C-alpha cells in the first residue's frame, strides 16, 4: 500500500512520522510506491518517564501485537534501553529482526531522542548495533497512539455519547482527532486519504486555555496569577487535576489539602470530598471544550478518540454528560458537533498497539478494510 509511513530510509534507524504531515499533500497527488520490507518479528517499545513496555509484533497477523509478549520494566531499575531490551528478550526467549521505539520525547533527525523525565539517551544506530537488529525506528509516542486507532476493536473502545461509532476507512477521506490526558496532554490526528493512513503530530496540548463559563474565568484568573500563560495542559492532565482542585478551593474560600491526582479521583469516586467531586466534574467539562475545539481546528468531523492513563479512571464523569455538553457547545457549529462521535480508548497498551500498526505499514500491508 502506498503510504509515506512505509518508506525505509538509506541510513538505518532514521525513519520517523515527524515529516508525514508535511508530505501528505504531495504524496496524495503522486501515488508512487515506496520501498517495503518483508514482514518479520518486530520488537515494540513504549518508552515513558517511569516505565518501559515491550512487546513483539507479527505484521502478517490480523492482530499483529502478540499480547502474551507484553512485559513492563521500571526505568529506574535499569541503566539503558539496550540493557532492558536484552533483559526482556532473555526473559521471554523471543527473537526479533528489527525494532520500533515509541518514545515520549522529540525525535531529532530520526536518530536520537531524549525522553522527558527519563535519564536514558537513545541512538537508533547504536541500539540496532547493540541488539543485532536490521534497524531501529524511533517515533514519537503520540504518533504511535494515534496510529493505534486503526487496530482498536470491540471492548478496546467505549462510546462517550450516543453518536454511532465511526468505521475507519469507510470513506475516501476521513479526519480523526486523538487527544490524551496523562502526564501531559497529547494531541494528534489520524488522516485517511484515498486508502492511505497518516499521522498528524501536533503540540496542541500547549494551546492556550479558552474560558467559557464564569467558573472557567475564575479558574483562569487563579492559574494566570500562578503560572502566567495558561495552556490546556495546565488543566487537562494529571497535574491539571491538582491545579483545578486548588483553583476551586480558592474560589470557594476553602483551604486546599495537599492531594495527588489519584487522591482527588479516589475521593470523588467514594463521595468523601465534594470539592474533589466538583474538580473531576469540572475537568470533564473543560476536557469536552478542548476536544470540541480540536475538532474545529483539525476539521476532525469523523470522530475523536480519548486516550491516556486518566481516561479509564475518569470515564464515569465523561459519560455523565458534561463532556458532551461542552463538546457540542460550539455556537453556530452545534448542529455539526452533535453528530461527531467520541470514543474512549480502554486498551491498556495503545503505545505498543500503535507501534504494531506501524510495523504493519512498514511491511507494505494495509491497515484499512478492503472496500
XYZ file of C-alpha atoms in Angstrom:
371
model
C 0.000 0.000 0.000
C 1.489 3.328 -0.950
C 1.947 5.256 2.265
C 4.669 7.660 3.343
C 4.870 5.815 6.628
C 6.294 2.751 4.893
C 9.402 4.355 3.418
C 12.670 2.894 4.657
C 15.473 5.470 4.551
C 19.011 4.996 3.351
C 20.502 5.366 6.819
C 19.384 2.747 9.326
C 17.108 3.783 12.101
C 16.293 7.308 10.915
C 12.621 6.901 9.995
C 10.018 8.872 11.951
C 6.475 10.108 11.424
C 7.514 13.696 12.094
C 7.506 14.686 8.425
C 4.368 12.884 7.337
C 2.004 15.804 7.590
C 4.353 17.976 5.535
C 4.489 15.378 2.752
C 0.857 14.351 2.812
C -0.428 16.665 0.074
C 2.387 15.805 -2.313
C 2.018 12.136 -1.607
C -1.727 12.149 -2.134
C -1.268 13.561 -5.627
C 1.590 11.242 -6.537
C 0.756 7.573 -5.979
C 4.337 6.345 -6.102
C 5.047 3.083 -4.319
C 7.616 3.402 -1.519
C 10.002 0.644 -0.580
C 8.776 -2.003 1.858
C 10.482 -4.629 3.980
C 9.231 -8.211 4.315
C 7.129 -8.932 7.384
C 9.289 -10.136 10.278
C 9.051 -10.330 14.075
C 9.437 -6.766 15.336
C 10.378 -5.626 18.816
C 7.993 -2.938 20.071
C 8.981 -0.470 22.777
C 6.754 2.078 24.517
C 9.130 4.246 26.495
C 7.952 6.749 29.079
C 9.472 8.515 32.028
C 8.717 5.862 34.654
C 8.098 2.609 32.793
C 9.169 0.967 29.584
C 6.868 -1.561 27.955
C 7.962 -4.204 25.479
C 6.079 -6.430 23.085
C 6.525 -8.206 19.778
C 4.562 -7.754 16.575
C 3.944 -10.256 13.812
C 2.903 -7.938 10.950
C 1.429 -10.839 8.967
C -1.346 -11.413 11.529
C -4.754 -9.756 11.651
C -3.929 -8.872 15.272
C -0.217 -8.059 14.945
C 0.516 -7.307 18.618
C 1.227 -10.596 20.401
C -0.492 -9.930 23.718
C 1.354 -12.678 25.601
C 4.653 -10.993 24.710
C 3.946 -7.802 26.683
C 6.192 -7.025 29.654
C 6.778 -3.877 31.716
C 10.008 -2.761 33.417
C 10.779 0.213 35.629
C 13.222 2.646 34.067
C 14.910 3.390 37.413
C 15.944 -0.252 37.781
C 17.935 -0.340 34.506
C 20.753 1.767 33.101
C 19.802 1.871 29.415
C 17.268 0.829 26.818
C 19.728 -1.703 25.418
C 20.242 -3.474 28.741
C 16.488 -3.550 29.402
C 15.748 -4.886 25.916
C 18.318 -7.628 26.405
C 16.667 -8.483 29.717
C 13.266 -8.630 28.027
C 14.478 -10.885 25.220
C 16.157 -13.178 27.769
C 13.025 -13.260 29.924
C 10.730 -14.154 27.024
C 13.046 -16.162 24.765
C 11.654 -14.270 21.774
C 13.683 -13.436 18.682
C 13.226 -10.275 16.621
C 14.731 -8.763 13.481
C 14.012 -5.053 13.919
C 12.503 -2.632 16.406
C 10.108 0.283 16.644
C 10.607 2.520 19.671
C 7.791 4.900 20.612
C 9.335 7.433 22.972
C 7.831 10.276 24.993
C 10.127 12.931 23.603
C 11.133 14.828 20.489
C 12.860 12.741 17.849
C 15.917 14.555 16.469
C 16.731 13.801 12.817
C 15.153 10.376 13.265
C 18.279 9.212 15.048
C 18.184 10.305 18.690
C 15.672 11.077 21.408
C 15.966 12.373 24.953
C 12.929 11.105 26.798
C 11.134 13.552 29.073
C 11.692 12.694 32.772
C 13.888 9.757 31.808
C 17.713 9.578 32.116
C 18.173 7.433 29.018
C 19.560 8.983 25.834
C 18.826 6.782 22.824
C 20.541 6.446 19.461
C 18.790 4.387 16.792
C 22.074 3.310 15.175
C 23.728 2.288 18.433
C 20.662 0.460 19.696
C 20.326 -1.505 16.458
C 24.013 -2.440 16.557
C 23.976 -3.458 20.220
C 20.909 -5.670 19.774
C 21.963 -7.119 16.410
C 18.906 -5.752 14.596
C 18.387 -4.712 10.987
C 17.269 -1.264 12.131
C 15.583 0.656 14.924
C 12.917 3.206 14.126
C 12.270 5.965 16.618
C 8.799 7.518 16.670
C 7.053 9.924 18.989
C 4.831 8.114 21.482
C 1.743 10.062 20.493
C 2.285 9.293 16.822
C 2.081 5.637 17.845
C -1.024 6.209 19.968
C -2.697 7.942 17.036
C -1.884 5.061 14.695
C -3.202 2.582 17.292
C -6.716 3.737 16.439
C -6.602 1.643 13.256
C -6.289 -1.599 15.263
C -8.830 -0.960 18.020
C -11.692 -3.422 18.201
C -14.743 -4.179 20.322
C -14.023 -3.752 24.010
C -10.990 -1.576 23.229
C -13.454 1.316 22.927
C -16.309 2.781 24.955
C -18.651 5.231 23.286
C -18.931 8.567 25.070
C -22.331 9.843 23.991
C -24.886 8.330 21.651
C -23.427 9.120 18.219
C -22.728 5.873 16.278
C -19.112 4.736 16.252
C -17.242 5.516 13.009
C -15.676 2.935 10.716
C -12.128 3.880 9.815
C -11.629 3.580 6.066
C -15.339 3.640 5.271
C -14.871 6.866 3.308
C -12.139 8.007 0.940
C -11.341 10.973 3.157
C -11.620 10.947 6.939
C -10.013 13.003 9.673
C -9.943 11.882 13.298
C -8.603 13.674 16.357
C -6.773 11.887 19.159
C -6.369 13.633 22.492
C -4.793 12.150 25.587
C -4.527 13.453 29.155
C -1.853 11.677 31.166
C 1.382 13.123 32.475
C 0.767 15.884 29.929
C -1.816 16.465 27.198
C -1.106 14.844 23.850
C -2.885 15.896 20.660
C -2.691 14.234 17.291
C -4.648 13.386 14.185
C -5.244 10.323 12.050
C -5.819 11.125 8.385
C -7.310 8.695 5.892
C -6.854 9.771 2.300
C -7.722 7.535 -0.647
C -6.963 4.337 1.242
C -3.820 5.576 2.997
C -3.286 6.301 6.707
C -1.026 9.030 8.018
C -0.472 10.606 11.401
C -0.526 14.325 12.121
C 1.605 15.247 15.115
C 0.975 18.483 16.981
C 1.720 20.245 20.244
C -1.939 21.136 20.648
C -1.822 20.427 24.368
C 0.113 23.672 24.740
C -2.541 25.768 23.015
C -3.988 28.471 25.245
C -6.920 27.656 27.539
C -10.161 29.316 26.424
C -12.521 30.129 29.305
C -16.269 29.852 28.555
C -18.116 29.956 31.889
C -17.870 32.153 34.982
C -16.159 29.253 36.756
C -13.703 28.904 33.848
C -12.885 32.599 34.094
C -12.233 32.356 37.834
C -10.022 29.287 37.290
C -8.112 31.063 34.519
C -7.592 34.103 36.741
C -6.225 31.936 39.563
C -3.875 29.950 37.307
C -2.789 33.049 35.410
C -1.534 34.574 38.632
C 0.240 31.307 39.457
C 1.786 30.447 36.084
C 1.379 33.379 33.745
C 0.203 31.946 30.431
C -2.267 29.092 30.946
C -2.276 26.267 28.403
C -4.817 23.461 28.096
C -2.215 21.132 29.577
C -2.261 23.147 32.832
C -5.786 21.805 33.384
C -6.191 18.602 31.366
C -3.606 16.146 32.684
C -2.703 14.522 35.999
C -1.228 17.679 37.493
C -4.122 19.556 35.910
C -6.477 17.805 38.322
C -4.427 19.233 41.194
C -4.422 22.690 39.596
C -8.197 22.556 39.198
C -8.691 21.374 42.767
C -6.503 24.192 44.120
C -8.337 26.757 41.978
C -11.775 25.550 43.058
C -10.739 25.607 46.711
C -9.546 29.190 46.198
C -12.802 30.169 44.508
C -14.974 28.870 47.366
C -12.620 30.081 50.095
C -11.627 26.610 51.315
C -8.148 25.506 52.338
C -6.758 23.075 49.770
C -5.376 19.810 51.087
C -2.074 18.509 49.759
C -3.554 15.970 47.336
C -2.193 13.953 44.437
C -4.273 13.276 41.298
C -5.134 9.758 42.499
C -6.298 11.177 45.834
C -8.697 13.521 44.065
C -10.234 10.837 41.862
C -10.487 8.390 44.776
C -12.299 10.900 46.991
C -14.565 11.886 44.116
C -15.414 8.250 43.472
C -16.262 7.428 47.081
C -18.059 10.731 47.595
C -15.980 11.720 50.607
C -14.989 15.161 49.306
C -17.468 17.426 47.487
C -14.644 19.652 46.241
C -12.910 16.647 44.670
C -16.193 15.664 43.025
C -16.576 19.197 41.680
C -12.979 19.030 40.440
C -13.474 15.926 38.289
C -16.824 17.238 37.020
C -15.119 20.485 36.027
C -12.279 18.516 34.428
C -14.786 16.557 32.312
C -16.480 19.736 31.134
C -13.287 21.584 30.229
C -11.946 18.456 28.535
C -15.105 18.431 26.404
C -14.490 22.039 25.384
C -10.869 21.296 24.491
C -11.804 18.198 22.460
C -14.522 20.138 20.638
C -12.114 22.950 19.801
C -9.748 20.314 18.421
C -12.466 19.100 16.045
C -12.926 22.645 14.748
C -9.173 23.190 14.426
C -8.355 19.956 12.568
C -11.661 19.507 10.784
C -11.957 16.161 12.581
C -15.642 15.705 11.740
C -15.292 11.922 11.617
C -14.596 11.444 15.310
C -12.457 11.956 18.397
C -10.585 9.287 20.337
C -9.831 9.927 24.009
C -6.679 8.210 25.215
C -4.199 8.448 28.070
C -3.821 6.993 31.527
C -6.555 9.166 33.070
C -9.313 8.040 30.713
C -10.306 4.745 32.418
C -10.321 6.473 35.812
C -12.396 9.444 34.686
C -14.712 7.567 32.310
C -17.761 7.693 34.657
C -17.632 11.508 34.686
C -17.046 11.699 30.930
C -20.175 9.601 30.409
C -22.391 11.691 32.707
C -22.988 14.456 30.224
C -20.789 17.472 30.941
C -18.138 16.281 28.493
C -20.569 16.010 25.573
C -22.499 19.091 26.657
C -19.441 21.313 26.363
C -18.023 19.343 23.416
C -21.134 20.244 21.412
C -21.492 23.832 22.677
C -19.804 25.496 19.700
C -22.309 28.174 18.781
C -23.169 28.113 15.087
C -21.477 24.714 14.756
C -23.558 22.977 17.432
C -25.644 21.046 14.878
C -22.495 19.626 13.291
C -20.790 18.899 16.616
C -23.795 16.912 17.803
C -23.042 14.442 15.003
C -19.318 13.966 15.798
C -18.692 10.687 17.681
C -16.396 10.464 20.695
C -14.885 7.224 21.980
C -12.712 6.424 24.985
C -9.776 4.085 24.362
C -9.741 1.386 27.035
C -6.976 -0.790 25.596
C -4.195 -0.698 28.217
C -1.375 -0.655 25.665
C -2.141 1.913 22.944
C 1.564 2.755 22.557
C 2.536 -0.832 21.753
C -0.566 -1.287 19.616
C 0.345 1.783 17.585
C 3.910 0.574 17.157
C 2.474 -2.721 15.880
C 0.364 -0.772 13.383
C 3.493 0.973 12.138
C 5.176 -2.421 11.735
C 2.258 -3.492 9.538
C 2.654 -0.414 7.348
C 6.399 -0.973 7.039
C 5.758 -4.458 5.711
C 3.669 -2.982 2.891
C 0.277 -4.064 4.188
C -2.864 -2.005 4.653
C -4.442 -1.152 7.989
C -7.770 -0.323 6.359
C -10.550 -2.736 5.420
C -10.791 -3.622 1.761
C -13.663 -1.876 0.012
